[in-house]
């Protein structure tokens, strides 16, 4: 059975949990990271040299990087669902997955840690404002760049919608000023209906 390593309040672990729900895949999970620690245990570092979560074990395969895990699960278990079989069409979603790692996640990081994981009296308001503006700039690009289709890759819900869904959810859930991004909001409404999103992502930020 699939084994997931990582705390369930990690956005990158939530990607994997949401994918398992979409695929009706049974799994076991152990807490690691954050308040649970254990990232630097030598045996964990041998599996994941970054000391980050998630890591997934599936038989002989040990996999890290959440978007790589998403692609693996979709390709292996989601041929009829999460995996877009046409390589050219698949890039429509995959480009946003790479963009999520390179642009959106770094833009949101300070904002998220300051507002959710830092006590109010210790928050750095200037850093919060700067990170909000960075995330807003990224969200504006997302709003203008996504297609008019229901999902990022067309009418099929794929792993790209999961990878982006986690971080776009944070934009809409954090207690911040938000410019109206109507296309992003329409897409967000569609993915927020998925049972996997409700079960693992829309559970409060922590
Ligand atoms: N690019 C990596 C990022 C992994 C990452 O940053 N994980 C965070 C949790 S979301 C982590 O392990 N933080 C340290 C910790 O939880 O102790 C991925 O997508 O898997």
Short mmCIF file of C-alpha atoms and ligand atoms in Angstrom, two decimals:
data_model
loop_
_atom_site.label_atom_id
_atom_site.label_comp_id
_atom_site.label_asym_id
_atom_site.label_seq_id
_atom_site.Cartn_x
_atom_site.Cartn_y
_atom_site.Cartn_z
CA UNK A 1 0.00 0.00 0.00
CA UNK A 2 1.12 3.56 -0.67
CA UNK A 3 2.85 5.17 2.32
CA UNK A 4 2.90 8.96 2.69
CA UNK A 5 5.38 10.68 4.99
CA UNK A 6 4.50 14.19 6.12
CA UNK A 7 2.25 16.23 8.38
CA UNK A 8 -1.26 16.80 7.04
CA UNK A 9 -1.21 20.59 7.49
CA UNK A 10 1.58 20.90 4.89
CA UNK A 11 0.24 22.16 1.58
CA UNK A 12 2.58 19.89 -0.33
CA UNK A 13 1.42 16.85 1.64
CA UNK A 14 -2.20 17.93 1.05
CA UNK A 15 -1.56 17.68 -2.69
CA UNK A 16 -0.80 13.98 -2.30
CA UNK A 17 -3.76 13.33 0.02
CA UNK A 18 -6.12 15.08 -2.39
CA UNK A 19 -4.75 13.02 -5.30
CA UNK A 20 -5.32 9.80 -3.33
CA UNK A 21 -8.92 10.83 -2.75
CA UNK A 22 -9.42 11.55 -6.47
CA UNK A 23 -7.95 8.14 -7.31
CA UNK A 24 -9.66 6.22 -4.46
CA UNK A 25 -6.16 5.04 -3.50
CA UNK A 26 -5.73 3.55 -0.03
CA UNK A 27 -2.67 4.76 1.85
CA UNK A 28 -0.98 4.91 5.23
CA UNK A 29 0.54 8.16 6.49
CA UNK A 30 3.00 9.07 9.19
CA UNK A 31 3.51 12.55 10.65
CA UNK A 32 6.88 14.16 10.01
CA UNK A 33 8.01 17.77 9.74
CA UNK A 34 6.85 20.94 11.44
CA UNK A 35 5.77 20.34 15.04
CA UNK A 36 6.54 16.61 14.63
CA UNK A 37 10.18 17.10 13.60
CA UNK A 38 12.19 14.16 12.32
CA UNK A 39 13.23 15.88 9.08
CA UNK A 40 16.92 15.48 9.84
CA UNK A 41 16.85 11.84 10.94
CA UNK A 42 19.60 10.13 8.94
CA UNK A 43 17.25 7.41 7.71
CA UNK A 44 14.79 10.07 6.48
CA UNK A 45 17.55 12.05 4.76
CA UNK A 46 18.56 8.90 2.92
CA UNK A 47 15.05 8.81 1.43
CA UNK A 48 14.70 12.56 0.91
CA UNK A 49 17.99 14.52 0.95
CA UNK A 50 16.07 17.80 1.28
CA UNK A 51 14.69 16.81 4.67
CA UNK A 52 11.33 18.18 3.55
CA UNK A 53 7.89 16.60 3.28
CA UNK A 54 6.23 14.88 1.52
CA UNK A 55 7.99 11.65 0.65
CA UNK A 56 6.00 8.77 -0.80
CA UNK A 57 6.90 5.09 -0.79
CA UNK A 58 5.16 2.84 -3.28
CA UNK A 59 6.72 -0.60 -3.37
CA UNK A 60 10.36 -0.07 -4.37
CA UNK A 61 9.77 3.52 -5.45
CA UNK A 62 10.74 6.28 -3.01
CA UNK A 63 9.62 9.63 -4.36
CA UNK A 64 10.03 13.25 -3.22
CA UNK A 65 8.96 16.63 -4.70
CA UNK A 66 5.21 16.88 -4.43
CA UNK A 67 4.57 17.66 -8.09
CA UNK A 68 6.69 14.69 -9.14
CA UNK A 69 4.63 12.55 -6.77
CA UNK A 70 1.43 13.92 -8.33
CA UNK A 71 2.61 13.05 -11.83
CA UNK A 72 3.69 9.58 -10.71
CA UNK A 73 0.35 8.82 -9.06
CA UNK A 74 -1.64 10.18 -11.98
CA UNK A 75 0.41 8.33 -14.58
CA UNK A 76 0.36 5.04 -12.67
CA UNK A 77 -3.13 5.04 -11.18
CA UNK A 78 -5.09 7.77 -12.99
CA UNK A 79 -4.97 6.96 -16.68
CA UNK A 80 -8.71 7.48 -17.01
CA UNK A 81 -8.87 10.42 -14.63
CA UNK A 82 -6.04 12.68 -13.41
CA UNK A 83 -3.57 11.90 -16.20
CA UNK A 84 -3.93 13.74 -19.51
CA UNK A 85 -2.67 11.22 -22.08
CA UNK A 86 -1.97 13.67 -24.89
CA UNK A 87 1.58 15.04 -24.35
CA UNK A 88 0.91 18.44 -25.93
CA UNK A 89 -2.36 18.89 -24.05
CA UNK A 90 -0.63 17.76 -20.85
CA UNK A 91 1.75 20.71 -21.05
CA UNK A 92 -1.19 23.09 -20.63
CA UNK A 93 -1.46 22.00 -17.01
CA UNK A 94 2.16 21.06 -16.41
CA UNK A 95 3.43 24.56 -17.15
CA UNK A 96 1.32 25.84 -14.25
CA UNK A 97 2.72 23.12 -11.99
CA UNK A 98 6.25 24.31 -12.70
CA UNK A 99 5.14 27.92 -12.31
CA UNK A 100 3.61 27.06 -8.95
CA UNK A 101 6.99 25.79 -7.71
CA UNK A 102 9.06 28.58 -9.24
CA UNK A 103 6.82 31.62 -8.74
CA UNK A 104 3.66 31.20 -6.68
CA UNK A 105 5.00 29.22 -3.72
CA UNK A 106 8.01 31.51 -3.12
CA UNK A 107 5.79 34.61 -3.49
CA UNK A 108 3.33 33.41 -0.86
CA UNK A 109 5.79 31.90 1.65
CA UNK A 110 6.46 34.90 3.92
CA UNK A 111 2.81 35.94 3.89
CA UNK A 112 1.68 32.47 4.93
CA UNK A 113 4.28 32.00 7.67
CA UNK A 114 3.76 35.48 9.05
CA UNK A 115 -0.04 35.35 9.16
CA UNK A 116 -0.55 31.71 10.09
CA UNK A 117 2.52 30.52 11.96
CA UNK A 118 3.78 33.68 13.70
CA UNK A 119 2.19 35.08 16.87
CA UNK A 120 0.47 38.41 16.18
CA UNK A 121 2.84 40.46 18.35
CA UNK A 122 5.88 39.10 16.51
CA UNK A 123 4.68 39.74 12.95
CA UNK A 124 6.69 41.87 10.54
CA UNK A 125 4.10 44.11 8.86
CA UNK A 126 6.49 45.35 6.17
CA UNK A 127 7.38 41.77 5.19
CA UNK A 128 3.68 40.86 5.13
CA UNK A 129 2.88 43.78 2.82
CA UNK A 130 5.78 42.94 0.50
CA UNK A 131 4.83 39.26 0.26
CA UNK A 132 1.15 40.12 -0.29
CA UNK A 133 2.14 42.34 -3.20
CA UNK A 134 4.35 39.59 -4.65
CA UNK A 135 1.53 37.09 -4.37
CA UNK A 136 -0.90 39.57 -5.90
CA UNK A 137 1.41 40.08 -8.88
CA UNK A 138 1.63 36.31 -9.34
CA UNK A 139 -2.14 35.92 -9.00
CA UNK A 140 -2.71 38.64 -11.59
CA UNK A 141 -0.58 36.70 -14.04
CA UNK A 142 -2.48 33.52 -13.18
CA UNK A 143 -5.82 35.30 -13.65
CA UNK A 144 -4.82 36.61 -17.05
CA UNK A 145 -2.97 33.51 -18.18
CA UNK A 146 -5.32 30.63 -17.43
CA UNK A 147 -7.62 29.36 -20.17
CA UNK A 148 -11.39 29.81 -20.27
CA UNK A 149 -11.90 26.05 -19.85
CA UNK A 150 -13.21 24.65 -16.57
CA UNK A 151 -9.78 23.33 -15.57
CA UNK A 152 -6.21 24.36 -16.32
CA UNK A 153 -5.67 21.67 -18.93
CA UNK A 154 -9.13 21.81 -20.52
CA UNK A 155 -12.32 20.07 -19.43
CA UNK A 156 -10.48 17.25 -17.65
CA UNK A 157 -9.54 17.77 -13.97
CA UNK A 158 -5.85 16.84 -13.66
CA UNK A 159 -3.00 16.95 -11.15
CA UNK A 160 -2.22 20.49 -12.30
CA UNK A 161 -5.49 21.65 -10.73
CA UNK A 162 -4.41 20.02 -7.45
CA UNK A 163 -0.94 21.59 -7.39
CA UNK A 164 -2.29 25.07 -8.09
CA UNK A 165 -5.41 24.58 -5.99
CA UNK A 166 -3.45 24.36 -2.75
CA UNK A 167 -1.74 27.72 -3.21
CA UNK A 168 -4.59 29.62 -4.85
CA UNK A 169 -6.74 28.49 -1.92
CA UNK A 170 -4.33 30.29 0.38
CA UNK A 171 -4.76 33.52 -1.60
CA UNK A 172 -8.52 33.30 -1.11
CA UNK A 173 -8.38 32.08 2.51
CA UNK A 174 -5.72 34.32 4.06
CA UNK A 175 -6.96 37.42 5.92
CA UNK A 176 -5.60 39.93 3.39
CA UNK A 177 -6.79 42.57 0.94
CA UNK A 178 -7.50 40.88 -2.42
CA UNK A 179 -7.89 42.49 -5.82
CA UNK A 180 -10.70 40.91 -7.86
CA UNK A 181 -9.29 38.18 -10.11
CA UNK A 182 -12.48 36.89 -11.77
CA UNK A 183 -11.04 34.09 -13.89
CA UNK A 184 -8.98 32.76 -11.00
CA UNK A 185 -12.08 32.93 -8.81
CA UNK A 186 -14.20 31.02 -11.33
CA UNK A 187 -11.55 28.28 -11.60
CA UNK A 188 -11.15 28.20 -7.81
CA UNK A 189 -14.93 27.72 -7.37
CA UNK A 190 -14.80 24.70 -9.70
CA UNK A 191 -11.92 22.95 -7.94
CA UNK A 192 -13.24 23.79 -4.47
CA UNK A 193 -16.21 21.50 -5.16
CA UNK A 194 -13.97 18.41 -5.31
CA UNK A 195 -14.44 16.09 -2.31
CA UNK A 196 -10.64 15.77 -1.93
CA UNK A 197 -10.33 19.54 -1.61
CA UNK A 198 -13.07 19.66 1.03
CA UNK A 199 -11.60 16.78 2.99
CA UNK A 200 -7.91 17.70 3.04
CA UNK A 201 -7.47 21.34 2.02
CA UNK A 202 -10.48 23.33 3.19
CA UNK A 203 -9.81 22.42 6.80
CA UNK A 204 -8.44 25.74 8.07
CA UNK A 205 -4.90 27.01 7.60
CA UNK A 206 -2.42 25.95 10.26
N1 LIG B 1 9.32 21.61 -3.53
C1 LIG B 1 9.02 20.74 -2.42
C2 LIG B 1 8.80 21.60 -1.21
C3 LIG B 1 8.61 20.77 0.04
C4 LIG B 1 8.43 21.66 1.25
O1 LIG B 1 8.80 22.84 1.25
N2 LIG B 1 7.85 21.07 2.30
C5 LIG B 1 7.63 21.81 3.51
C6 LIG B 1 6.19 21.62 3.99
S1 LIG B 1 5.02 22.29 2.83
C7 LIG B 1 8.53 21.26 4.60
O2 LIG B 1 8.93 20.11 4.56
N3 LIG B 1 8.84 22.10 5.58
C8 LIG B 1 9.62 21.71 6.72
C9 LIG B 1 8.81 20.97 7.73
O3 LIG B 1 7.62 20.67 7.52
O4 LIG B 1 9.37 20.71 8.79
C10 LIG B 1 7.78 19.91 -2.76
O5 LIG B 1 6.95 20.41 -3.52
O6 LIG B 1 7.65 18.78 -2.27
#
